[in-house]
Amino acid sequence: MNRIVKKKVLAPAVKLIEVENHLIAKKAQPGQFVILRVHEKGERIPLTISDYDREKGTVTIIFQEVGKTTTLLGRLEEGDRILDLVGPLGKPTHLEGLQRVVVVGGGLGTALVFSQVKELHRRGTKVDCIIGARNKDLIILEEEIKPYCANLYIATDDGSKGHKGFVTDVLKRLLDEGNRYDRAIAVGPLIMMKVVSNLTRQYGLPTVVSMNPIMVDGTGMCGCCRLTVGGQTKFACVDGPEFDGHLVDFDEVIKRTAMYREEEKTAMELLQRSLKEGV
Ligand SMILES: Cc1cc2nc3c(=O)[nH]c(=O)nc-3n(C[C@H](O)[C@H](O)[C@H](O)COP(=O)(O)OP(=O)(O)OC[C@H]3O[C@@H](n4cnc5c(N)ncnc54)[C@H](O)[C@@H]3O)c2cc1C
Ligand code: FES
């Protein structure tokens, strides 16, 4: 259980691992996530299930090394085991009855929407995908996602590939050109999801976003992942992680996500020191 059967570097600091876990692979659906712990004193972190293979009994996780736990995870190699892996958690994405959908993935968000795009395609939905990153080296899964998209648009902040600018510029152009969608699905940095939601509100386009507040237990008990949606308190781990982007209080989540920045910085500095000293 939890053995890493495949590892691939997708971009600087972005890694893909395929992990053996028959129970999770059997039940996983697009939009769900796992919570894992790398070692017994480790923090529990949530990561989205990017793909699953029920026959092989594996789930694929794609993550960016941003702090202590993701850095430690990135040091595991094929054959190593992850100490605990809990899931699938969260509600699956509702993908029923959609004719045409626009999916927006910002940075690592492309990995997080991969399973939805694949499933929409399997159901016969026409999917236009917009994927973006700071530069061309940070664009991930372009070749993998392409076969499932009716149209694939790329945006980079520096213009090194595709449109020079943000994914939201491309989305605005598509909407202004008269493209009509049943739904937008946006996954990426909080600020990107906020801008997408503000834009689609003006066009009356229903929008689903995947919220990533700090999580601890993933069961709705600790209250850590709470956020306000349509004036009501929701827990991202059990009520989400997907919500109506037009109703989410993004400013509150952005503030809460930055709450432990000092502690996270200290943990990372200590880790870097111990890795350098080989402890
Ligand atoms: C439901 C869910 C699914 C997620 N799926 C993925 C995924 O598939 N791939 C992936 O790389 N990341 C994903 N994340 C974010 C991931 O959980 C965090 O990057 C991770 O917990 C950071 O742990 P760390 O110890 O390495 O870094 P920390 O030291 O905890 O944090 C380092 C930096 O990352 C930021 N950060 C911490 N937690 C989060 C968070 N939850 N969301 C956004 N920024 C955060 C901090 O503000 C800080 O700037 C997901 C989060 C949630 C809630
Ligand atoms: S992570 Fe504890 S309530 Fe959601």
PDB file of C-alpha atoms in Angstrom, residues 37-265:
ATOM      1  CA  ARG A  37       1.508  12.214   5.879  1.00  0.00           C
ATOM      2  CA  VAL A  38       5.070  11.619   4.747  1.00  0.00           C
ATOM      3  CA  HIS A  39       6.412  10.460   8.130  1.00  0.00           C
ATOM      4  CA  GLU A  40       5.020   9.863  11.586  1.00  0.00           C
ATOM      5  CA  LYS A  41       5.793  13.320  12.945  1.00  0.00           C
ATOM      6  CA  GLY A  42       4.722  14.936   9.700  1.00  0.00           C
ATOM      7  CA  GLU A  43       1.956  17.384   8.924  1.00  0.00           C
ATOM      8  CA  ARG A  44      -1.148  16.129   7.122  1.00  0.00           C
ATOM      9  CA  ILE A  45      -1.552  17.841   3.756  1.00  0.00           C
ATOM     10  CA  PRO A  46      -4.343  17.663   1.168  1.00  0.00           C
ATOM     11  CA  LEU A  47      -3.549  16.958  -2.493  1.00  0.00           C
ATOM     12  CA  THR A  48      -5.991  16.524  -5.362  1.00  0.00           C
ATOM     13  CA  ILE A  49      -6.370  13.189  -7.115  1.00  0.00           C
ATOM     14  CA  SER A  50      -5.308  14.184 -10.636  1.00  0.00           C
ATOM     15  CA  ASP A  51      -5.976  10.781 -12.140  1.00  0.00           C
ATOM     16  CA  TYR A  52      -6.799   7.243 -11.126  1.00  0.00           C
ATOM     17  CA  ASP A  53      -6.514   3.810 -12.652  1.00  0.00           C
ATOM     18  CA  ARG A  54      -8.999   1.392 -11.150  1.00  0.00           C
ATOM     19  CA  GLU A  55      -7.432  -1.656 -12.839  1.00  0.00           C
ATOM     20  CA  LYS A  56      -3.891  -0.931 -11.720  1.00  0.00           C
ATOM     21  CA  GLY A  57      -5.151   0.288  -8.346  1.00  0.00           C
ATOM     22  CA  THR A  58      -3.210   3.542  -8.482  1.00  0.00           C
ATOM     23  CA  VAL A  59      -3.896   7.231  -7.961  1.00  0.00           C
ATOM     24  CA  THR A  60      -1.852  10.058  -9.453  1.00  0.00           C
ATOM     25  CA  ILE A  61      -0.955  13.162  -7.493  1.00  0.00           C
ATOM     26  CA  ILE A  62       0.748  16.232  -8.891  1.00  0.00           C
ATOM     27  CA  PHE A  63       2.231  18.688  -6.464  1.00  0.00           C
ATOM     28  CA  GLN A  64       4.338  21.773  -6.254  1.00  0.00           C
ATOM     29  CA  GLU A  65       7.119  21.950  -3.684  1.00  0.00           C
ATOM     30  CA  VAL A  66       6.181  25.087  -1.762  1.00  0.00           C
ATOM     31  CA  GLY A  67       7.099  24.230   1.830  1.00  0.00           C
ATOM     32  CA  LYS A  68       8.317  21.563   4.210  1.00  0.00           C
ATOM     33  CA  THR A  69       5.927  18.676   3.545  1.00  0.00           C
ATOM     34  CA  THR A  70       5.753  19.016  -0.220  1.00  0.00           C
ATOM     35  CA  THR A  71       9.581  19.230  -0.327  1.00  0.00           C
ATOM     36  CA  LEU A  72       9.869  16.027   1.717  1.00  0.00           C
ATOM     37  CA  LEU A  73       7.300  14.343  -0.511  1.00  0.00           C
ATOM     38  CA  GLY A  74       9.299  15.370  -3.568  1.00  0.00           C
ATOM     39  CA  ARG A  75      12.360  13.571  -2.199  1.00  0.00           C
ATOM     40  CA  LEU A  76      10.596  10.195  -2.201  1.00  0.00           C
ATOM     41  CA  GLU A  77      11.499   7.957  -5.116  1.00  0.00           C
ATOM     42  CA  GLU A  78       9.871   5.078  -7.003  1.00  0.00           C
ATOM     43  CA  GLY A  79       9.619   2.124  -4.629  1.00  0.00           C
ATOM     44  CA  ASP A  80       9.327   4.318  -1.511  1.00  0.00           C
ATOM     45  CA  ARG A  81       6.109   4.329   0.473  1.00  0.00           C
ATOM     46  CA  ILE A  82       4.025   7.209   1.793  1.00  0.00           C
ATOM     47  CA  LEU A  83       3.225   6.634   5.465  1.00  0.00           C
ATOM     48  CA  ASP A  84      -0.522   7.387   5.348  1.00  0.00           C
ATOM     49  CA  LEU A  85      -2.866   8.241   2.546  1.00  0.00           C
ATOM     50  CA  VAL A  86      -6.517   8.913   3.382  1.00  0.00           C
ATOM     51  CA  GLY A  87      -9.237   9.298   0.781  1.00  0.00           C
ATOM     52  CA  PRO A  88     -11.001   9.836  -1.439  1.00  0.00           C
ATOM     53  CA  LEU A  89     -12.181  12.935   0.442  1.00  0.00           C
ATOM     54  CA  GLY A  90     -14.479  15.775  -0.590  1.00  0.00           C
ATOM     55  CA  LYS A  91     -17.457  15.789  -2.891  1.00  0.00           C
ATOM     56  CA  PRO A  92     -16.969  14.740  -6.514  1.00  0.00           C
ATOM     57  CA  THR A  93     -17.561  17.372  -9.213  1.00  0.00           C
ATOM     58  CA  HIS A  94     -21.086  17.439 -10.677  1.00  0.00           C
ATOM     59  CA  LEU A  95     -20.528  16.862 -14.373  1.00  0.00           C
ATOM     60  CA  GLU A  96     -23.962  15.687 -15.438  1.00  0.00           C
ATOM     61  CA  GLY A  97     -26.011  17.206 -18.233  1.00  0.00           C
ATOM     62  CA  LEU A  98     -23.426  19.623 -19.603  1.00  0.00           C
ATOM     63  CA  GLN A  99     -23.158  20.301 -23.343  1.00  0.00           C
ATOM     64  CA  ARG A 100     -20.295  22.745 -23.434  1.00  0.00           C
ATOM     65  CA  VAL A 101     -17.902  23.746 -20.673  1.00  0.00           C
ATOM     66  CA  VAL A 102     -14.919  26.059 -20.414  1.00  0.00           C
ATOM     67  CA  VAL A 103     -12.198  24.867 -18.039  1.00  0.00           C
ATOM     68  CA  VAL A 104      -9.568  27.284 -16.771  1.00  0.00           C
ATOM     69  CA  GLY A 105      -6.403  25.957 -15.118  1.00  0.00           C
ATOM     70  CA  GLY A 106      -3.868  28.337 -13.665  1.00  0.00           C
ATOM     71  CA  GLY A 107      -0.359  26.992 -12.931  1.00  0.00           C
ATOM     72  CA  LEU A 108      -0.746  23.779 -11.016  1.00  0.00           C
ATOM     73  CA  GLY A 109      -4.515  24.115 -11.486  1.00  0.00           C
ATOM     74  CA  THR A 110      -4.101  22.282 -14.817  1.00  0.00           C
ATOM     75  CA  ALA A 111      -3.214  19.121 -12.879  1.00  0.00           C
ATOM     76  CA  LEU A 112      -6.205  19.656 -10.642  1.00  0.00           C
ATOM     77  CA  VAL A 113      -8.698  19.865 -13.539  1.00  0.00           C
ATOM     78  CA  PHE A 114      -7.224  16.995 -15.568  1.00  0.00           C
ATOM     79  CA  SER A 115      -9.593  14.315 -14.255  1.00  0.00           C
ATOM     80  CA  GLN A 116     -12.652  16.569 -14.777  1.00  0.00           C
ATOM     81  CA  VAL A 117     -11.668  17.303 -18.382  1.00  0.00           C
ATOM     82  CA  LYS A 118     -11.148  13.589 -19.063  1.00  0.00           C
ATOM     83  CA  GLU A 119     -14.501  12.675 -17.513  1.00  0.00           C
ATOM     84  CA  LEU A 120     -16.381  15.472 -19.341  1.00  0.00           C
ATOM     85  CA  HIS A 121     -14.899  14.264 -22.625  1.00  0.00           C
ATOM     86  CA  ARG A 122     -15.948  10.671 -21.820  1.00  0.00           C
ATOM     87  CA  ARG A 123     -19.502  11.952 -21.265  1.00  0.00           C
ATOM     88  CA  GLY A 124     -19.529  13.681 -24.654  1.00  0.00           C
ATOM     89  CA  THR A 125     -19.304  17.258 -23.335  1.00  0.00           C
ATOM     90  CA  LYS A 126     -17.439  19.719 -25.563  1.00  0.00           C
ATOM     91  CA  VAL A 127     -14.647  21.191 -23.456  1.00  0.00           C
ATOM     92  CA  ASP A 128     -12.638  24.324 -24.209  1.00  0.00           C
ATOM     93  CA  CYS A 129      -9.552  24.496 -21.998  1.00  0.00           C
ATOM     94  CA  ILE A 130      -7.487  27.521 -21.109  1.00  0.00           C
ATOM     95  CA  ILE A 131      -4.259  26.741 -19.310  1.00  0.00           C
ATOM     96  CA  GLY A 132      -1.792  29.293 -18.100  1.00  0.00           C
ATOM     97  CA  ALA A 133       1.448  29.752 -16.217  1.00  0.00           C
ATOM     98  CA  ARG A 134       4.108  32.361 -15.591  1.00  0.00           C
ATOM     99  CA  ASN A 135       6.244  31.059 -18.486  1.00  0.00           C
ATOM    100  CA  LYS A 136       6.380  28.170 -20.988  1.00  0.00           C
ATOM    101  CA  ASP A 137       8.542  25.982 -18.719  1.00  0.00           C
ATOM    102  CA  LEU A 138       5.807  26.018 -16.103  1.00  0.00           C
ATOM    103  CA  ILE A 139       3.042  24.867 -18.453  1.00  0.00           C
ATOM    104  CA  ILE A 140       2.210  21.329 -17.431  1.00  0.00           C
ATOM    105  CA  LEU A 141       0.226  18.450 -18.984  1.00  0.00           C
ATOM    106  CA  GLU A 142      -0.331  20.246 -22.300  1.00  0.00           C
ATOM    107  CA  GLU A 143       0.099  17.074 -24.377  1.00  0.00           C
ATOM    108  CA  GLU A 144      -1.843  14.918 -21.910  1.00  0.00           C
ATOM    109  CA  ILE A 145      -4.893  17.217 -21.741  1.00  0.00           C
ATOM    110  CA  LYS A 146      -5.037  18.113 -25.467  1.00  0.00           C
ATOM    111  CA  PRO A 147      -6.809  14.927 -26.697  1.00  0.00           C
ATOM    112  CA  TYR A 148      -9.733  15.642 -24.350  1.00  0.00           C
ATOM    113  CA  CYS A 149     -10.258  19.304 -25.356  1.00  0.00           C
ATOM    114  CA  ALA A 150     -12.251  20.634 -28.301  1.00  0.00           C
ATOM    115  CA  ASN A 151      -9.984  23.702 -28.174  1.00  0.00           C
ATOM    116  CA  LEU A 152      -6.905  24.256 -26.050  1.00  0.00           C
ATOM    117  CA  TYR A 153      -5.665  27.804 -25.392  1.00  0.00           C
ATOM    118  CA  ILE A 154      -2.426  28.681 -23.645  1.00  0.00           C
ATOM    119  CA  ALA A 155      -1.499  31.883 -21.851  1.00  0.00           C
ATOM    120  CA  THR A 156       1.814  32.826 -20.270  1.00  0.00           C
ATOM    121  CA  ASP A 157       2.518  35.956 -18.240  1.00  0.00           C
ATOM    122  CA  ASP A 158       5.738  36.603 -20.191  1.00  0.00           C
ATOM    123  CA  GLY A 159       4.384  35.611 -23.633  1.00  0.00           C
ATOM    124  CA  SER A 160       6.906  32.769 -24.055  1.00  0.00           C
ATOM    125  CA  LYS A 161       4.036  30.557 -25.260  1.00  0.00           C
ATOM    126  CA  GLY A 162       0.498  31.294 -26.443  1.00  0.00           C
ATOM    127  CA  HIS A 163      -1.260  34.486 -25.433  1.00  0.00           C
ATOM    128  CA  LYS A 164       0.892  37.002 -23.533  1.00  0.00           C
ATOM    129  CA  GLY A 165      -1.088  37.706 -20.408  1.00  0.00           C
ATOM    130  CA  PHE A 166      -3.546  35.984 -18.132  1.00  0.00           C
ATOM    131  CA  VAL A 167      -5.935  33.097 -18.658  1.00  0.00           C
ATOM    132  CA  THR A 168      -8.731  35.520 -17.868  1.00  0.00           C
ATOM    133  CA  ASP A 169      -7.846  37.620 -20.964  1.00  0.00           C
ATOM    134  CA  VAL A 170      -8.416  34.526 -23.121  1.00  0.00           C
ATOM    135  CA  LEU A 171     -11.639  33.690 -21.289  1.00  0.00           C
ATOM    136  CA  LYS A 172     -12.925  37.245 -21.781  1.00  0.00           C
ATOM    137  CA  ARG A 173     -12.111  37.083 -25.504  1.00  0.00           C
ATOM    138  CA  LEU A 174     -13.942  33.768 -25.901  1.00  0.00           C
ATOM    139  CA  LEU A 175     -16.991  35.155 -24.095  1.00  0.00           C
ATOM    140  CA  ASP A 176     -16.904  38.406 -26.065  1.00  0.00           C
ATOM    141  CA  GLU A 177     -16.699  36.416 -29.300  1.00  0.00           C
ATOM    142  CA  GLY A 178     -20.056  34.931 -28.401  1.00  0.00           C
ATOM    143  CA  ASN A 179     -19.005  31.481 -27.216  1.00  0.00           C
ATOM    144  CA  ARG A 180     -21.705  30.149 -24.938  1.00  0.00           C
ATOM    145  CA  TYR A 181     -20.983  27.664 -22.171  1.00  0.00           C
ATOM    146  CA  ASP A 182     -23.164  25.879 -19.618  1.00  0.00           C
ATOM    147  CA  ARG A 183     -20.476  26.242 -16.994  1.00  0.00           C
ATOM    148  CA  ALA A 184     -16.969  27.441 -16.264  1.00  0.00           C
ATOM    149  CA  ILE A 185     -14.680  25.386 -14.035  1.00  0.00           C
ATOM    150  CA  ALA A 186     -11.713  27.322 -12.691  1.00  0.00           C
ATOM    151  CA  VAL A 187      -8.880  25.926 -10.593  1.00  0.00           C
ATOM    152  CA  GLY A 188      -5.675  27.706  -9.694  1.00  0.00           C
ATOM    153  CA  PRO A 189      -4.343  30.356  -7.347  1.00  0.00           C
ATOM    154  CA  LEU A 190      -7.032  32.027  -5.217  1.00  0.00           C
ATOM    155  CA  ILE A 191      -6.568  35.343  -6.942  1.00  0.00           C
ATOM    156  CA  MET A 192      -7.053  33.744 -10.366  1.00  0.00           C
ATOM    157  CA  MET A 193     -10.264  32.038  -9.270  1.00  0.00           C
ATOM    158  CA  LYS A 194     -11.494  35.334  -7.840  1.00  0.00           C
ATOM    159  CA  VAL A 195     -10.817  37.190 -11.114  1.00  0.00           C
ATOM    160  CA  VAL A 196     -12.446  34.418 -13.194  1.00  0.00           C
ATOM    161  CA  SER A 197     -15.524  34.484 -10.946  1.00  0.00           C
ATOM    162  CA  ASN A 198     -15.815  38.282 -11.134  1.00  0.00           C
ATOM    163  CA  LEU A 199     -15.577  38.084 -14.918  1.00  0.00           C
ATOM    164  CA  THR A 200     -18.070  35.253 -15.468  1.00  0.00           C
ATOM    165  CA  ARG A 201     -20.566  36.920 -13.117  1.00  0.00           C
ATOM    166  CA  GLN A 202     -20.844  39.737 -15.670  1.00  0.00           C
ATOM    167  CA  TYR A 203     -21.747  37.193 -18.371  1.00  0.00           C
ATOM    168  CA  GLY A 204     -24.135  35.201 -16.158  1.00  0.00           C
ATOM    169  CA  LEU A 205     -21.974  32.104 -16.619  1.00  0.00           C
ATOM    170  CA  PRO A 206     -22.276  29.651 -13.681  1.00  0.00           C
ATOM    171  CA  THR A 207     -18.785  29.041 -12.318  1.00  0.00           C
ATOM    172  CA  VAL A 208     -17.332  26.336 -10.129  1.00  0.00           C
ATOM    173  CA  VAL A 209     -14.054  26.878  -8.284  1.00  0.00           C
ATOM    174  CA  SER A 210     -11.998  24.467  -6.182  1.00  0.00           C
ATOM    175  CA  MET A 211     -11.098  25.986  -2.835  1.00  0.00           C
ATOM    176  CA  ASN A 212      -7.815  25.175  -1.136  1.00  0.00           C
ATOM    177  CA  PRO A 213      -7.856  26.585   2.382  1.00  0.00           C
ATOM    178  CA  ILE A 214      -5.540  25.082   4.990  1.00  0.00           C
ATOM    179  CA  MET A 215      -6.868  21.682   6.067  1.00  0.00           C
ATOM    180  CA  VAL A 216      -6.033  19.454   8.979  1.00  0.00           C
ATOM    181  CA  ASP A 217      -8.395  16.548   9.612  1.00  0.00           C
ATOM    182  CA  GLY A 218     -10.391  16.570   6.366  1.00  0.00           C
ATOM    183  CA  THR A 219     -13.501  15.341   8.173  1.00  0.00           C
ATOM    184  CA  GLY A 220     -15.353  18.545   9.060  1.00  0.00           C
ATOM    185  CA  MET A 221     -14.342  18.298  12.751  1.00  0.00           C
ATOM    186  CA  CYS A 222     -11.465  20.762  13.217  1.00  0.00           C
ATOM    187  CA  GLY A 223     -12.968  23.785  11.485  1.00  0.00           C
ATOM    188  CA  CYS A 224      -9.637  24.738   9.963  1.00  0.00           C
ATOM    189  CA  CYS A 225     -10.859  24.838   6.371  1.00  0.00           C
ATOM    190  CA  ARG A 226     -13.945  26.963   6.984  1.00  0.00           C
ATOM    191  CA  LEU A 227     -14.906  29.602   4.475  1.00  0.00           C
ATOM    192  CA  THR A 228     -17.895  31.778   3.753  1.00  0.00           C
ATOM    193  CA  VAL A 229     -20.037  30.934   0.734  1.00  0.00           C
ATOM    194  CA  GLY A 230     -23.179  32.950   0.096  1.00  0.00           C
ATOM    195  CA  GLY A 231     -22.998  34.299   3.662  1.00  0.00           C
ATOM    196  CA  GLN A 232     -22.913  30.793   5.173  1.00  0.00           C
ATOM    197  CA  THR A 233     -20.028  28.999   6.840  1.00  0.00           C
ATOM    198  CA  LYS A 234     -18.894  25.960   4.883  1.00  0.00           C
ATOM    199  CA  PHE A 235     -16.104  23.442   5.380  1.00  0.00           C
ATOM    200  CA  ALA A 236     -14.091  22.922   2.223  1.00  0.00           C
ATOM    201  CA  CYS A 237     -13.172  19.353   3.179  1.00  0.00           C
ATOM    202  CA  VAL A 238     -16.705  17.995   3.472  1.00  0.00           C
ATOM    203  CA  ASP A 239     -18.935  20.576   1.748  1.00  0.00           C
ATOM    204  CA  GLY A 240     -16.428  21.105  -1.087  1.00  0.00           C
ATOM    205  CA  PRO A 241     -13.728  21.525  -2.170  1.00  0.00           C
ATOM    206  CA  GLU A 242     -15.817  22.882  -5.073  1.00  0.00           C
ATOM    207  CA  PHE A 243     -18.155  25.816  -4.635  1.00  0.00           C
ATOM    208  CA  ASP A 244     -20.088  28.383  -6.631  1.00  0.00           C
ATOM    209  CA  GLY A 245     -17.375  30.927  -7.445  1.00  0.00           C
ATOM    210  CA  HIS A 246     -19.936  33.755  -7.502  1.00  0.00           C
ATOM    211  CA  LEU A 247     -20.747  33.164  -3.838  1.00  0.00           C
ATOM    212  CA  VAL A 248     -17.303  32.557  -2.296  1.00  0.00           C
ATOM    213  CA  ASP A 249     -15.804  35.245  -0.045  1.00  0.00           C
ATOM    214  CA  PHE A 250     -12.345  35.101  -1.641  1.00  0.00           C
ATOM    215  CA  ASP A 251     -10.840  37.937   0.403  1.00  0.00           C
ATOM    216  CA  GLU A 252     -11.500  36.045   3.624  1.00  0.00           C
ATOM    217  CA  VAL A 253      -9.886  32.815   2.317  1.00  0.00           C
ATOM    218  CA  ILE A 254      -6.872  34.721   1.011  1.00  0.00           C
ATOM    219  CA  LYS A 255      -6.381  36.246   4.470  1.00  0.00           C
ATOM    220  CA  ARG A 256      -6.799  32.918   6.280  1.00  0.00           C
ATOM    221  CA  THR A 257      -4.391  31.097   3.952  1.00  0.00           C
ATOM    222  CA  ALA A 258      -1.641  33.559   4.875  1.00  0.00           C
ATOM    223  CA  MET A 259      -2.222  33.065   8.626  1.00  0.00           C
ATOM    224  CA  TYR A 260       0.686  30.671   9.261  1.00  0.00           C
ATOM    225  CA  ARG A 261       3.187  32.212   6.842  1.00  0.00           C
ATOM    226  CA  GLU A 262       5.822  32.893   9.556  1.00  0.00           C
ATOM    227  CA  GLU A 263       5.569  29.356  10.990  1.00  0.00           C
ATOM    228  CA  GLU A 264       5.724  27.865   7.475  1.00  0.00           C
ATOM    229  CA  LYS A 265       8.836  29.925   6.722  1.00  0.00           C
TER     230      LYS A 265
END
